[in-house]
Short mmCIF file of C-alpha atoms in Angstrom, two decimals:
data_model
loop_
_atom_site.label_atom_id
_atom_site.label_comp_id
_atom_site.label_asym_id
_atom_site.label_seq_id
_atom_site.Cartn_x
_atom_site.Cartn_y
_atom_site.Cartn_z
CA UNK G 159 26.15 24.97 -15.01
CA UNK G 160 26.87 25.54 -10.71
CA UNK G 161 25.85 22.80 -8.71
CA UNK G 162 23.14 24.11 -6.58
CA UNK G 163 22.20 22.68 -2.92
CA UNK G 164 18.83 24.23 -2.75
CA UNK G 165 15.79 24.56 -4.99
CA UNK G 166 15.08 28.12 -3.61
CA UNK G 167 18.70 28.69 -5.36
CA UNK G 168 17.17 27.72 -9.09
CA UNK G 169 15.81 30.21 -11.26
CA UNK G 170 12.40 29.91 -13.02
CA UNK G 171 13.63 28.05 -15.97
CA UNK G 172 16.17 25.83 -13.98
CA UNK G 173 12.77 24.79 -11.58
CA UNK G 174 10.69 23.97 -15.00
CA UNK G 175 13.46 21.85 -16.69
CA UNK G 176 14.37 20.28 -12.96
CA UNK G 177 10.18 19.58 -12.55
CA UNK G 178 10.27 17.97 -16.44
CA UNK G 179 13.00 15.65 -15.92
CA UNK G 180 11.67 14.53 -12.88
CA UNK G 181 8.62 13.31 -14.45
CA UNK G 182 10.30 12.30 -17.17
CA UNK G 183 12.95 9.87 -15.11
CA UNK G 184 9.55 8.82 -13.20
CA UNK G 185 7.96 8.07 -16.16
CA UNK G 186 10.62 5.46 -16.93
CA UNK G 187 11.29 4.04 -13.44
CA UNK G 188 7.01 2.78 -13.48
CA UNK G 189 7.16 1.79 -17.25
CA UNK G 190 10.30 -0.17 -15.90
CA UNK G 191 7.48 -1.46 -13.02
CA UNK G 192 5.31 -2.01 -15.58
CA UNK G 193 8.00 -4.27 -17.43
CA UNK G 194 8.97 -5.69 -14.24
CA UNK G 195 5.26 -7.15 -13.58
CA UNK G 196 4.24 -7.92 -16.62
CA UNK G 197 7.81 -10.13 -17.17
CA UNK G 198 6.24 -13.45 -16.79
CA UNK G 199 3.78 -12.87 -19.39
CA UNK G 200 6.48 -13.54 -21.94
CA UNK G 201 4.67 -14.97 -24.70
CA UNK G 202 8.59 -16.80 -25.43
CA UNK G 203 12.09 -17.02 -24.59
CA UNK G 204 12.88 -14.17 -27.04
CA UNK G 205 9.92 -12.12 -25.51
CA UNK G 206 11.01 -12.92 -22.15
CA UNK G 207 14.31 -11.91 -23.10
CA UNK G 208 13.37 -8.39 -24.51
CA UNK G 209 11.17 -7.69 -22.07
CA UNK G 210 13.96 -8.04 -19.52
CA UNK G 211 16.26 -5.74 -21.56
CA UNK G 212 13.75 -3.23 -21.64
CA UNK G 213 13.64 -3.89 -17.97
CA UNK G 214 16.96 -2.91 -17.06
CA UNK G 215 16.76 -0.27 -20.03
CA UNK G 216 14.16 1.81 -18.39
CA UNK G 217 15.88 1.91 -14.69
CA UNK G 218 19.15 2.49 -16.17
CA UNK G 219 17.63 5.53 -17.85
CA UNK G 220 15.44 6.61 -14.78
CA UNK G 221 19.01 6.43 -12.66
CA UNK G 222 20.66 8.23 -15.47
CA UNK G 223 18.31 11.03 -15.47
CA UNK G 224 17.83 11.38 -11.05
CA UNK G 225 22.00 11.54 -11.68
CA UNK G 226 21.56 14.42 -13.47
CA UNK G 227 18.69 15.93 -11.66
CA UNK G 228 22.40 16.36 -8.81
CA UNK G 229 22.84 19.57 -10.63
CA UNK G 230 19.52 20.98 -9.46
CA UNK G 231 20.23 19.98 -5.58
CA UNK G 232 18.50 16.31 -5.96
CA UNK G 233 20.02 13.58 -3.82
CA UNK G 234 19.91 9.96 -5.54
CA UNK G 235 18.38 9.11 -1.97
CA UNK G 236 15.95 11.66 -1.88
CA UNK G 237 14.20 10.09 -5.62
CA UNK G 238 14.86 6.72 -4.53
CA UNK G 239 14.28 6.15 -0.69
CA UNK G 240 12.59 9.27 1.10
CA UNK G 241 9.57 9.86 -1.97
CA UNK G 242 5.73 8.33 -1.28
CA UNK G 243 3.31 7.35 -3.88
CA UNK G 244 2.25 11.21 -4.11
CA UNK G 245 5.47 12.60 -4.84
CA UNK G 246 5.72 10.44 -7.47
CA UNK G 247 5.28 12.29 -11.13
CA UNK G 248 4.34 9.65 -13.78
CA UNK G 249 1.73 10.03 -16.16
CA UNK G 250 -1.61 9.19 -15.77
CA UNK G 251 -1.55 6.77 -18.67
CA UNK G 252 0.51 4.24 -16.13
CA UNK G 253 -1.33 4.36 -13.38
CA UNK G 254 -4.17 1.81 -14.35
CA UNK G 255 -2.44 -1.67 -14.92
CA UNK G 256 -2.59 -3.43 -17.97
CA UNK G 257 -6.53 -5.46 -18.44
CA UNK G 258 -4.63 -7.81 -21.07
CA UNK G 259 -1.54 -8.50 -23.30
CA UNK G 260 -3.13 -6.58 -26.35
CA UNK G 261 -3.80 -3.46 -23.85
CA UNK G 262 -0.19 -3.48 -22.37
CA UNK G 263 1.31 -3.75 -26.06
CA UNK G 264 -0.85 -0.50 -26.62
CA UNK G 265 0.20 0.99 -23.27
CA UNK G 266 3.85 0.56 -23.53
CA UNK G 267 3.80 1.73 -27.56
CA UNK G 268 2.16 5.19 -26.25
CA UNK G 269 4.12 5.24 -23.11
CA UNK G 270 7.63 5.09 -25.32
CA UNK G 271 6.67 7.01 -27.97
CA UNK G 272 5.43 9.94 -25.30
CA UNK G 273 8.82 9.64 -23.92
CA UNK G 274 10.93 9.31 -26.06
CA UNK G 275 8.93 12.50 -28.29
CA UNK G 276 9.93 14.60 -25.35
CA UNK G 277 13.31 13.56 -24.99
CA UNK G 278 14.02 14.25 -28.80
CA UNK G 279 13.77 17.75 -27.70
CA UNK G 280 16.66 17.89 -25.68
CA UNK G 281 19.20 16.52 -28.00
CA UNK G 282 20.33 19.43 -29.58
CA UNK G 283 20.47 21.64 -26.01
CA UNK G 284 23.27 24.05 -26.11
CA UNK G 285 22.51 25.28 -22.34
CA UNK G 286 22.68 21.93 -21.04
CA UNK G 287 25.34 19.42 -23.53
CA UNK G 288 25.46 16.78 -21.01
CA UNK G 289 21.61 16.34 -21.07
CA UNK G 290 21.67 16.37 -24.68
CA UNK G 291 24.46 13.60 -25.06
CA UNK G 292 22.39 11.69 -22.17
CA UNK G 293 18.92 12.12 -24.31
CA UNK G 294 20.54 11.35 -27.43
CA UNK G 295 21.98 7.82 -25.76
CA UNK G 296 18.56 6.92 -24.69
CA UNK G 297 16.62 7.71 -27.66
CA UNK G 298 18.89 5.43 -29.29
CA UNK G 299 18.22 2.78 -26.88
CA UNK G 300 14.62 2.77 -26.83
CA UNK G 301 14.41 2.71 -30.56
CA UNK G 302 14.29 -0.93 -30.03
CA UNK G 303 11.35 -1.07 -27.58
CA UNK G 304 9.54 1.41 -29.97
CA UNK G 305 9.90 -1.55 -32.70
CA UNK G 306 9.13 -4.52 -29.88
CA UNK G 307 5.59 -2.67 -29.48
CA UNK G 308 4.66 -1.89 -33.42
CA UNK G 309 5.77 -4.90 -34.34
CA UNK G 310 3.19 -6.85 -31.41
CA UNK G 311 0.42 -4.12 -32.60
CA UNK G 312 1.23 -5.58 -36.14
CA UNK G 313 0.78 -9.09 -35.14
CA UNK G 314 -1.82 -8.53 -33.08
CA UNK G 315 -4.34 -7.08 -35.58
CA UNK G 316 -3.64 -10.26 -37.82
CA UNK G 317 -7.05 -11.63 -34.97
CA UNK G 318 -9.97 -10.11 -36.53
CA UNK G 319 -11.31 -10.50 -32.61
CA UNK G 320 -8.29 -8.45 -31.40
CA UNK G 321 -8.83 -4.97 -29.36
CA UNK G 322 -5.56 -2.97 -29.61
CA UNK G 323 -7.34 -0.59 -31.88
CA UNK G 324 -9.55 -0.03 -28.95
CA UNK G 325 -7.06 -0.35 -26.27
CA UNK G 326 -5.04 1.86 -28.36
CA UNK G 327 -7.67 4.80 -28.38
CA UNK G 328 -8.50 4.48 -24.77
CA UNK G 329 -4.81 4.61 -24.02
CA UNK G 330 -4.26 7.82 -26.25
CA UNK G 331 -6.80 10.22 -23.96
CA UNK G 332 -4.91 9.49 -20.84
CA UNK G 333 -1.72 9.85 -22.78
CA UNK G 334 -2.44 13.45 -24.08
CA UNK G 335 -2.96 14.47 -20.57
CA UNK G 336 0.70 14.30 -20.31
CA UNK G 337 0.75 17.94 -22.42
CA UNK G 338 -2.13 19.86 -21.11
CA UNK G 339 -3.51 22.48 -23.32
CA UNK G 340 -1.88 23.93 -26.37
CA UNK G 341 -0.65 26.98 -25.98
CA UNK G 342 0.35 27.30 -22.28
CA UNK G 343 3.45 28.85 -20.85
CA UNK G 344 6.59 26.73 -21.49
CA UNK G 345 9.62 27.54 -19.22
CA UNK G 346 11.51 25.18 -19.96
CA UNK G 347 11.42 25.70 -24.10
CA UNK G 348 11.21 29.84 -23.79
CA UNK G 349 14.93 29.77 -21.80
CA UNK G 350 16.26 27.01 -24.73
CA UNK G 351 16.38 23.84 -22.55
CA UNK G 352 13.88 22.56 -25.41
CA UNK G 353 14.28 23.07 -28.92
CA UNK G 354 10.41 22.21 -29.16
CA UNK G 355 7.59 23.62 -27.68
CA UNK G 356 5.26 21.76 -26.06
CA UNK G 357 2.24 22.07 -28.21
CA UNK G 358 4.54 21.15 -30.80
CA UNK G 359 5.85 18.00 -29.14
CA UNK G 360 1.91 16.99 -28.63
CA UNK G 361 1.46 17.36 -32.16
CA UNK G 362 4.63 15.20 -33.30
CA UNK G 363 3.35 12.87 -30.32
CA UNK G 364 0.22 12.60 -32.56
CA UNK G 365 1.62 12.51 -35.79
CA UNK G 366 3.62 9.37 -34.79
CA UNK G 367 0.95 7.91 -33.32
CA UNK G 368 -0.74 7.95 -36.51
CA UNK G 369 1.69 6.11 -38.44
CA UNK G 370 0.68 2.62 -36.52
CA UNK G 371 -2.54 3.96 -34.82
CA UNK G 372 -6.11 5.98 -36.65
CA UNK G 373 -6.52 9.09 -34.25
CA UNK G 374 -10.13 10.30 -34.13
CA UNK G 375 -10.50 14.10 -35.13
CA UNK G 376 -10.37 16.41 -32.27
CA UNK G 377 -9.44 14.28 -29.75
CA UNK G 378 -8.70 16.39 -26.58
CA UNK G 379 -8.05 15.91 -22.70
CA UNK G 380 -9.97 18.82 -20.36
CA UNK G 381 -7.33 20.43 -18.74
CA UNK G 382 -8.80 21.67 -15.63
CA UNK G 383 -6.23 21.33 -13.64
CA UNK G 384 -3.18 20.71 -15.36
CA UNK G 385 -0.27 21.58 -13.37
CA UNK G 386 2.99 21.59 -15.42
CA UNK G 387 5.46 20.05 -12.71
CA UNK G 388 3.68 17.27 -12.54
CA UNK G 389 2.60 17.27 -15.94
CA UNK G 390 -0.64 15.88 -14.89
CA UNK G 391 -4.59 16.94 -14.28
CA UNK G 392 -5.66 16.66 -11.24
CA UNK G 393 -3.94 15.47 -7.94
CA UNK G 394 -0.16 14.65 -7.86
CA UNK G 395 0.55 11.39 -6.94
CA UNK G 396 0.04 7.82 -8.31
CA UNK G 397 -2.04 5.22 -6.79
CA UNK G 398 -0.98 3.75 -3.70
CA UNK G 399 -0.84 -0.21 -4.71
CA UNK G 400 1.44 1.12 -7.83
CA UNK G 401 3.45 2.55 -5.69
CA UNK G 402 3.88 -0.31 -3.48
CA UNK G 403 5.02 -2.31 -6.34
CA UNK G 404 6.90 -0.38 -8.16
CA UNK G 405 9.05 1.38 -4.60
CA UNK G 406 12.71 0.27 -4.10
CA UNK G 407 11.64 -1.68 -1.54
CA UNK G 408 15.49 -3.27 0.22
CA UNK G 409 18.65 -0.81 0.44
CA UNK G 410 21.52 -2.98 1.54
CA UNK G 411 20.43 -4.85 -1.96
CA UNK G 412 20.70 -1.81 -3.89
CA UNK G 413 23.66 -0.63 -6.11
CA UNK G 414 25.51 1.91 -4.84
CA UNK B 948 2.12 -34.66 -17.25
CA UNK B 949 0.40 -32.59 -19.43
CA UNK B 950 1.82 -31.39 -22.81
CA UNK B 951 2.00 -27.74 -22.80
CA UNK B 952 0.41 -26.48 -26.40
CA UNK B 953 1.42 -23.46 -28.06
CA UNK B 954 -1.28 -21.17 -28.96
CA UNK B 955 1.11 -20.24 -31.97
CA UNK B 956 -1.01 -16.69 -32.76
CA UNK B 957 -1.15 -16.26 -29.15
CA UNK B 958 1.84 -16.73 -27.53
CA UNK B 959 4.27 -15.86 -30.93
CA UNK B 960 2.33 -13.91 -32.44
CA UNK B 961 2.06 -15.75 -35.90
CA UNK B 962 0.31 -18.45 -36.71
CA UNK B 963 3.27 -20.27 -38.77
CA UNK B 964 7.23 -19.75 -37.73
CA UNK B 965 8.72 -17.28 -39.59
CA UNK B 966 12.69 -17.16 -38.97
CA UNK B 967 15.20 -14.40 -39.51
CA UNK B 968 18.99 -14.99 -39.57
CA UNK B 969 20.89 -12.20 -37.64
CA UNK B 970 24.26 -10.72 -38.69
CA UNK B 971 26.68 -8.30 -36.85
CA UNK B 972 29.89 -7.74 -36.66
CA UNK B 973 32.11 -5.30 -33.56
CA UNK B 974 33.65 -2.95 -35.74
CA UNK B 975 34.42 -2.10 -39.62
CA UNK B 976 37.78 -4.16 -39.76
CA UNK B 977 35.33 -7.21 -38.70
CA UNK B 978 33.24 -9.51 -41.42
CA UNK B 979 29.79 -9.57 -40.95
CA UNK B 980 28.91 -12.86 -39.47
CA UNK B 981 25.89 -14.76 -38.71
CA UNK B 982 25.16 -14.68 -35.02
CA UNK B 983 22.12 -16.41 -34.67
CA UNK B 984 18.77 -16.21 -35.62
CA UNK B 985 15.25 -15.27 -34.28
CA UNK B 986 11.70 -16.23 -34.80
CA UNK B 987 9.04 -13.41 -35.04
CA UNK B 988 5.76 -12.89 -37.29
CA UNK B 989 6.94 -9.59 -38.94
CA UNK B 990 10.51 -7.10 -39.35
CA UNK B 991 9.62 -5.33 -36.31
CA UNK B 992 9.29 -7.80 -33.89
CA UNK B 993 12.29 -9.61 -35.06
CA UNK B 994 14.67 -6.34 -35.10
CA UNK B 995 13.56 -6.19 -31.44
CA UNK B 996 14.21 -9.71 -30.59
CA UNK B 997 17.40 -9.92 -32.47
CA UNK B 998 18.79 -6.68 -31.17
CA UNK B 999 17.80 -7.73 -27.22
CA UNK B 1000 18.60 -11.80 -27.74
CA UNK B 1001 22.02 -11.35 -29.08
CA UNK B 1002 23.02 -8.56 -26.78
CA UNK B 1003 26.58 -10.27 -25.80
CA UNK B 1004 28.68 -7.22 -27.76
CA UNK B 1005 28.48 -3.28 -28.60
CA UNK B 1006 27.75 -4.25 -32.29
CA UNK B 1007 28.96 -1.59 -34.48
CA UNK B 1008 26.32 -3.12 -37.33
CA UNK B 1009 23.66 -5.39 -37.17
CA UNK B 1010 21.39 -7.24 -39.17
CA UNK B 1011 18.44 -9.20 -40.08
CA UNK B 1012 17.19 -10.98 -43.18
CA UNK B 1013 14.46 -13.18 -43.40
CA UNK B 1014 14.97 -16.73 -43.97
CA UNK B 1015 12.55 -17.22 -47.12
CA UNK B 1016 15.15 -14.60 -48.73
CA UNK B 1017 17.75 -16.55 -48.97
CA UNK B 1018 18.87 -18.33 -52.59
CA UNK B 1019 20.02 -21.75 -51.31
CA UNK B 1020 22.96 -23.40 -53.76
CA UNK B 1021 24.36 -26.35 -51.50
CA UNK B 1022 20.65 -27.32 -51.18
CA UNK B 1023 19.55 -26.88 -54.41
CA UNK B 1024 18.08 -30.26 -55.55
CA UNK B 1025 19.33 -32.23 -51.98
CA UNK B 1026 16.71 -34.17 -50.87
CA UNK B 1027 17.28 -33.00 -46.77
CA UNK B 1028 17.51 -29.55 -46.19
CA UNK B 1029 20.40 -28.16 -43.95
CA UNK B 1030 17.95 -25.97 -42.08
CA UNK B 1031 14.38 -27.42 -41.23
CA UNK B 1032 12.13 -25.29 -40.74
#
């Protein structure tokens, strides 16, 4: 693949893959956020411990991924230090913070599993081998945080008064509108970046989800606005005070 | 001072301690040897906790077995256990 200074240099395809891993990475550096905050909450030392790992997992992944994002003309300090809150492409699942331990246990199980469903689609890319080696590594890695989450779900529901079901559910709508509508154009899988379609990630998405979580029939997200480089409905951008937290925040402290 | 309490359910997520003993070894040519071990109410949790706990080595192979599966033979019919629990 050329190295390419310029996004007006990309073709279509090259701009859709270059737009997905860009919200991808973002997904993972506010989930890392999201770790980051919620660290004190550690309900032990081994809890502590693994939420630190999957700390440092998630920013080593989002780096990982804004590295590779070089081959599509993105500078490592254009993602980290020039971007504001509305440049930012998470999903909308992560902008509202967690209400309680039971709803971030929900949160993060949907947030990995969304992730790491579209990552899986990657791994056997024969246009792009160096993303596929790169998805393959961090699927393995966040196999583990997959487990941290069922296994607190699993524990959880052991309190008749607990509400992950219902934090669960609530979770899953804002999830979904990470994949729009079925059956819209896909880019990035028509040119074989993907060897999944969209609509069929959502549906693996779901079937997964099932395994730990009852989904409700029919359960939809209006797409009115979906916009696929943002992967979002609505406005790009997350919330301001997110951003502020979550922002790289001093340079002279940051690796190089 | 006050005595911190442990909401057991709360906090570990079980309301008795459950403990796993964790095994791994670096590579094939390597026995598998006990490492440590972790406390967590169910499998999941505790492949989690081992796997981010004991994260000192690239294990090649890792695992975890719950303590109430072990067959004790030292202790058999000792009156102090060499692990209380």
């Amino acid at each position: 693949m050329a190295i390419i200074n310029s996004i007006e240099d990309l073709s279509e395809p090259d701009r859709a893959l270059r737009d997905e891993l860009y919200c991808i990475a973002d997904a993972k550096l506010v989930l890392a956020g999201w770790y980051m905050m919620v660290l004190q909450n550690g309900r032990s030392i081994a809890d502590f411990t693994s939420i630190c790992a999957m700390m440092q997992g998630q920013y080593g992944h989002a780096r990982a991924l804004y590295q590779h994002l070089g081959r599509f003309g993105v500078t490592l300090d254009e993602v980290e230090w020039t971007r504001g809150a509305k440049d930012i492409r998470s999903p909308k699942l992560l902008d509202r913070p967690p209400q309680s331990w039971s709803d971030f246990i929900a949160t993060i199980f949907m947030a990995e599993q969304a992730v790491s469903t579209q990552l899986s689609a990657y791994r056997t890319s024969l246009a792009d081998r160096t993303l596929a080696r790169l998805a393959d590594k961090i699927l393995k890695e966040s196999r583990f945080h997959l487990s941290y989450s069922v296994g607190w779900i699993k524990a959880l529901r052991k309190d008749p008064a607990s509400t992950v079901d219902e934090d669960a559910r609530r979770r899953l709508v804002d999830t979904l509108d990470w994949w729009g509508e079925p059956d819209q154009p896909d880019a990035v899988f028509s040119s074989g970046y993907r060897d999944t379609s969209d609509s069929d990630l959502r549906d693996r998405f779901l079937s997964a989800v099932c395994a730990t979580f009852d989904v409700p029939d029919g359960i939809a997200v209006p797409a009115k606005s979906w916009q696929p480089s943002i992967r979002r409905n609505g406005r790009p951008g997350i919330p301001e005070n997110l951003f502020e937290k979550i922002r790289f925040k001093n340079r002279e402290l940051a690796m190089p | 001072m006050m005595k911190k309490v442990i909401d057991r359910q709360l906090e570990l997520g079980g309301d008795k301690p459950e403990f796993y003993e964790v095994f791994a070894r670096r590579d094939s040519a390597e026995p598998l040897s006990h490492i440590g071990s972790v406390e967590a109410p169910n499998a999941e949790l505790a492949e989690a906790r081992a796997w981010f706990v004991y994260d000192q080595h690239i294990w090649r192979e890792m695992c975890i077995v719950p303590l109430s599966a072990f067959v004790t033979i030292t202790e058999r019919g000792s009156k102090s256990k060499v692990k209380v629990v």
